[in-house]
Amino acid sequence: MSAEPRAVGAAVMGRESPSKLSVRGIAKRYGAADALLPMDLDVWPGEFLTVLGPSGSGKTTLLQLVAGLIEPSAGSLFIDGEDRTHTPVHQRGIGVVFQNYALFPHLTVRENVLFPLQMRRVPAPELKRRAAEALGMVGLGALEDRFPRELSGGQQQRVALARCLVYQPALILMDEPLGALDRKLREAMQMEIKRLHRETGATIIFVTHDQEEALALSDRILLMNHGRIEQIGTPQHIYEHPASLFAADFIGLSNVIQGRIGAGGVLETPDGALPLPPEAPRLSSGATAALVVRPEHVSLRPATPECAALRGRIVESVYAGSEFRLLVTLGSGTTIVARRSPGQAPLAIGDEVVLDWDAAQGRLLPA
Amino acid sequence: MAGPASAVPARRRWNALWLALPGALFLLLLLVLPSLQLLSVSLTDSETGEFSLAAYERAFGARVYARIIGNTFAIAAQTTGLCLLLGYPLAYWLAGLPARRQRAATLLVLLPFWTSALVKNFAWLVLLGRTGIVAGAFQALGLGQPPDLLFNRPVVLFAMVHSLLPLAVVSMLPVMTGIDRGLLQAAGTLGAPRAAAFWRIHLPLSMPGVASAGLLVFIASLGYFITPALLGSPQETMMGQAIITQVQQMDNLVFAAALSALLIGAALLSCLLYDRVFGLSSVSGGAAAPRAAGSPLRRAGLGLAASLATLFGGLSEGLARLLGGHRFGWLLPAYAWAIVAVLVLPLLAMVPMAFTSASFLSFPPPGFGLRWFAEYFASPVWMSATLRSFGIGLATAVVTTALAALAAFGLARGAGRLSRPVFLMFMTPMIVPSIVVAVALFQLFARVGLVATDAGIMLGHTVHAMPIAFVILLATLKTHDWRLDQAAATLGADRRRTLLRVTLPLMRGGLVGALIFAFLSSFEELTVALFIGGGLRTTLPKQMWDDVILQVSPVLVAASVVVVVLVTALFLLAEFLRPARRGRAA
Ligand SMILES: Nc1ncnc2c1ncn2[C@@H]1O[C@H](COP(=O)(O)OP(=O)(O)O)[C@@H](O)[C@H]1O
Ligand SMILES: [Mg+2]
């Protein structure tokens, strides 16, 4: 997997390059509740890191801590190797794009973009040039005299980006910046953000709860749950090697079959003994475990009476454009999802089928 | 039968805005037309009835009146400035509190707001007087004779600011609560220190609230007469007092009309100015009208904000550096609580004073007893005044709520070019000084025989109470989710049952609120009662006013305590019934 181009983060993970941002044991408590448990994290220069997790998992808290909007309860934080744990927000020089954009409603587009430059006392001629440049970058040069409320959601999003890019922060935080846009616009803005990332070379930490967005954008994904890191790695690595049932479930569709480790390298399930993947972790016999199989790896064929393999009955068929998703219920009641291209021989609801997959494609996880 | 031609006859859809008609007519007849009438009266000769400018010549010609007019505008402007300056930090503090604590703290500001100016000013009269708390402190400390605190300009300003500060705060609060605090955080991430973020972002965004607070306080202080009469010397005489004297003692309606016309003129001028800058509809907390990006006024404002940001940013950074990073975080809450304490002090001080055993008023009282309450409840004069106030208050509450509910419903459900004028019409009583309303109604009622009748007072109080009831109901109706009514209909409820089972229960808080606040506004109203009631139909505030002018007795305090307790109870009831959904989004 280190050969793939995506793995910038993983490649630089080698020690020599100093990290852009490094977080050591940072944590946040509100009263008795932990919003973020002590966490270590390194983000590499130029990396696009996505923070992914369900609502309430602590993503915003992490971002606010890095931006300096809230004080950590413990731990420390280094930017370019310097301790920034207690530096006030306005001196951190981090770019932040907020979910609701946080554009100043009483200022025009241009005045919004000028604001960070004025705060930095940039001299007048350069001020103008840089604002025009930033607005040009997001294609909004013509709208600079409008007020934010006179813009569409997508345009407001672009202004927020321009306002952040104009002072060329080396580290940019984005908290679900595309959450309020419709799907088409969201996909267009994803491409735009990727382009800006490439052009500026900035380090970006991008929060989302949308796994597709995370898969599409990131060099690495930081998967969070209940205020802790669930897994961190390249999108492909997390997809192919989920470290937990949560990760398997959260990223992509997964089939989870629960059972016990039986003698002879099988998983005993109510529907029969299933072979374990060759590289499965060593679990003692009798331990409960779950086998995770991605739908695209499950193949179906019509059942014949003499076949002894895993069988089930098709209970639902969902057309999804490029494929059919078939829901198959096993004898025990477990439901399995399989993908099937429209070209394959059609199977109908009610058909008895045999399910099959390459044992090496399954993942065994402790349950 | 089912042909397209015989389909259900297209019912002409009537515009719900028509429902505002009764209330609009009511205000037209009892506010707009009488005010215009007053203007025309002011232009006549009091003897012959012919056109004449004599009254205005006298107003500006005679030194004594010129001084009164000058006084009035000076005191009103000073009061307004002080209310805004002192109220802004308090409103800012309130707006930043978490929803629950904000509600509780706002109660402490609203309670004095709903306690009549008469009671509050009267309390100061005692507290600052020869037997009051300050004098007592001087004696206890052996400092000898206390300074003369009463009957001068500073005490008049102090008491007027005390009376009107809550109005300023509650006018600014909705705008400030609506400002997304995330914007200040965003400013921080963009490199703005706290002071810069406040001056460049918060201040400009809060300006509509500041302006409407300024407008309402200025107009209310223009017509003030209670404070200068109770706490001022003749030097502080204001136009409201002159109007009362002219009507009640000189019988010179023309001159009173001319003075009223000047007040109307000043009020209208301030409204016009306000409208040019912010748009009138933002009085009710609506969005400010968009301003052209290049307008000179806007540029000047932003420039000023930027300079203030630089100035105070530098100052606070310098100070923080000097004090090793100390940022006075405690200063704002300490200030806010101090102001709140001063606001509620006179209400609280009333209670021990009323239970005094002495035959004169003092704070603290020498001993405690119930004799003054006994006297209050045994006095036929006080009892009849109290009962009359209750009766008029109840009638006012019902009539006002009915008219305002129809109008609010019409405005929430109807549409059209007339929405804005209708809205403004129902807000008009707020932007006409109440002394003017009272004189206008007096000259109207004098001609139709409604002077010295309970009905007359009730009609006047309905005019007075209309805006508050209207605003409460409009807010309730605007946040009502009409899809719930549709849902009820699809579930099989007919219109009547939808109304009874869904619509009305959901609006209960708003309706009860409108009833309570209309009642309170009538129960404590003095100006209209003073003019329309004459000497015959005495309401409780009128009785208190007569008493305080003649002699300050402990019975008056007992009556005040009854008022304060009633107001508090009703106020808490309204608060309790208010729908709780206005929490701040996280
Ligand atoms: N200001 C706060 N006070 C109390 N609890 C908070 C506060 N902010 C966040 N939390 C809690 O911390 C947890 C993490 O929140 P957050 O970081 O906003 O999650 P996410 O952005 O992943 O949805 C949640 O349980 C949330 O309720
Ligand atoms: Mg969040």
PDB file of C-alpha atoms and ligand atoms in Angstrom, chain A residues 30 34-35 54-62 176, ligand 1:
ATOM      1  CA  TYR A  30     -16.956  19.914  30.234  1.00  0.00           C
ATOM      2  CA  ASP A  34     -15.272  14.181  28.370  1.00  0.00           C
ATOM      3  CA  ALA A  35     -15.624  15.919  25.042  1.00  0.00           C
ATOM      4  CA  PRO A  54     -20.383  10.625  14.084  1.00  0.00           C
ATOM      5  CA  SER A  55     -21.996  13.694  15.590  1.00  0.00           C
ATOM      6  CA  GLY A  56     -20.764  14.309  19.133  1.00  0.00           C
ATOM      7  CA  SER A  57     -17.537  12.348  18.694  1.00  0.00           C
ATOM      8  CA  GLY A  58     -15.390  15.382  19.520  1.00  0.00           C
ATOM      9  CA  LYS A  59     -14.375  16.580  16.047  1.00  0.00           C
ATOM     10  CA  THR A  60     -15.312  20.207  16.612  1.00  0.00           C
ATOM     11  CA  THR A  61     -13.736  20.128  20.051  1.00  0.00           C
ATOM     12  CA  LEU A  62     -10.444  18.974  18.527  1.00  0.00           C
ATOM     13  CA  GLU A 176     -17.872  20.580   8.084  1.00  0.00           C
TER      14      GLU A 176
HETATM   15  N1  LIG C   1     -19.575  23.953  25.335  1.00  0.00           N
HETATM   16  C1  LIG C   1     -19.856  22.686  25.661  1.00  0.00           C
HETATM   17  N2  LIG C   1     -20.352  22.394  26.883  1.00  0.00           N
HETATM   18  C2  LIG C   1     -20.641  21.133  27.225  1.00  0.00           C
HETATM   19  N3  LIG C   1     -20.482  20.073  26.425  1.00  0.00           N
HETATM   20  C3  LIG C   1     -19.997  20.278  25.193  1.00  0.00           C
HETATM   21  C4  LIG C   1     -19.662  21.600  24.743  1.00  0.00           C
HETATM   22  N4  LIG C   1     -19.205  21.513  23.478  1.00  0.00           N
HETATM   23  C5  LIG C   1     -19.246  20.195  23.151  1.00  0.00           C
HETATM   24  N5  LIG C   1     -19.720  19.466  24.175  1.00  0.00           N
HETATM   25  C6  LIG C   1     -19.893  18.008  24.185  1.00  0.00           C
HETATM   26  O1  LIG C   1     -18.703  17.414  23.765  1.00  0.00           O
HETATM   27  C7  LIG C   1     -18.949  16.323  22.900  1.00  0.00           C
HETATM   28  C8  LIG C   1     -18.208  16.511  21.583  1.00  0.00           C
HETATM   29  O2  LIG C   1     -18.781  17.593  20.895  1.00  0.00           O
HETATM   30  P1  LIG C   1     -18.276  18.088  19.470  1.00  0.00           P
HETATM   31  O3  LIG C   1     -16.814  18.232  19.512  1.00  0.00           O
HETATM   32  O4  LIG C   1     -19.054  19.300  19.122  1.00  0.00           O
HETATM   33  O5  LIG C   1     -18.678  16.885  18.522  1.00  0.00           O
HETATM   34  P2  LIG C   1     -18.772  16.835  16.937  1.00  0.00           P
HETATM   35  O6  LIG C   1     -18.207  18.081  16.364  1.00  0.00           O
HETATM   36  O7  LIG C   1     -17.981  15.609  16.579  1.00  0.00           O
HETATM   37  O8  LIG C   1     -20.199  16.635  16.600  1.00  0.00           O
HETATM   38  C9  LIG C   1     -20.439  16.238  22.730  1.00  0.00           C
HETATM   39  O9  LIG C   1     -20.925  15.236  23.573  1.00  0.00           O
HETATM   40  C10 LIG C   1     -20.926  17.589  23.165  1.00  0.00           C
HETATM   41  O10 LIG C   1     -22.201  17.475  23.747  1.00  0.00           O
END
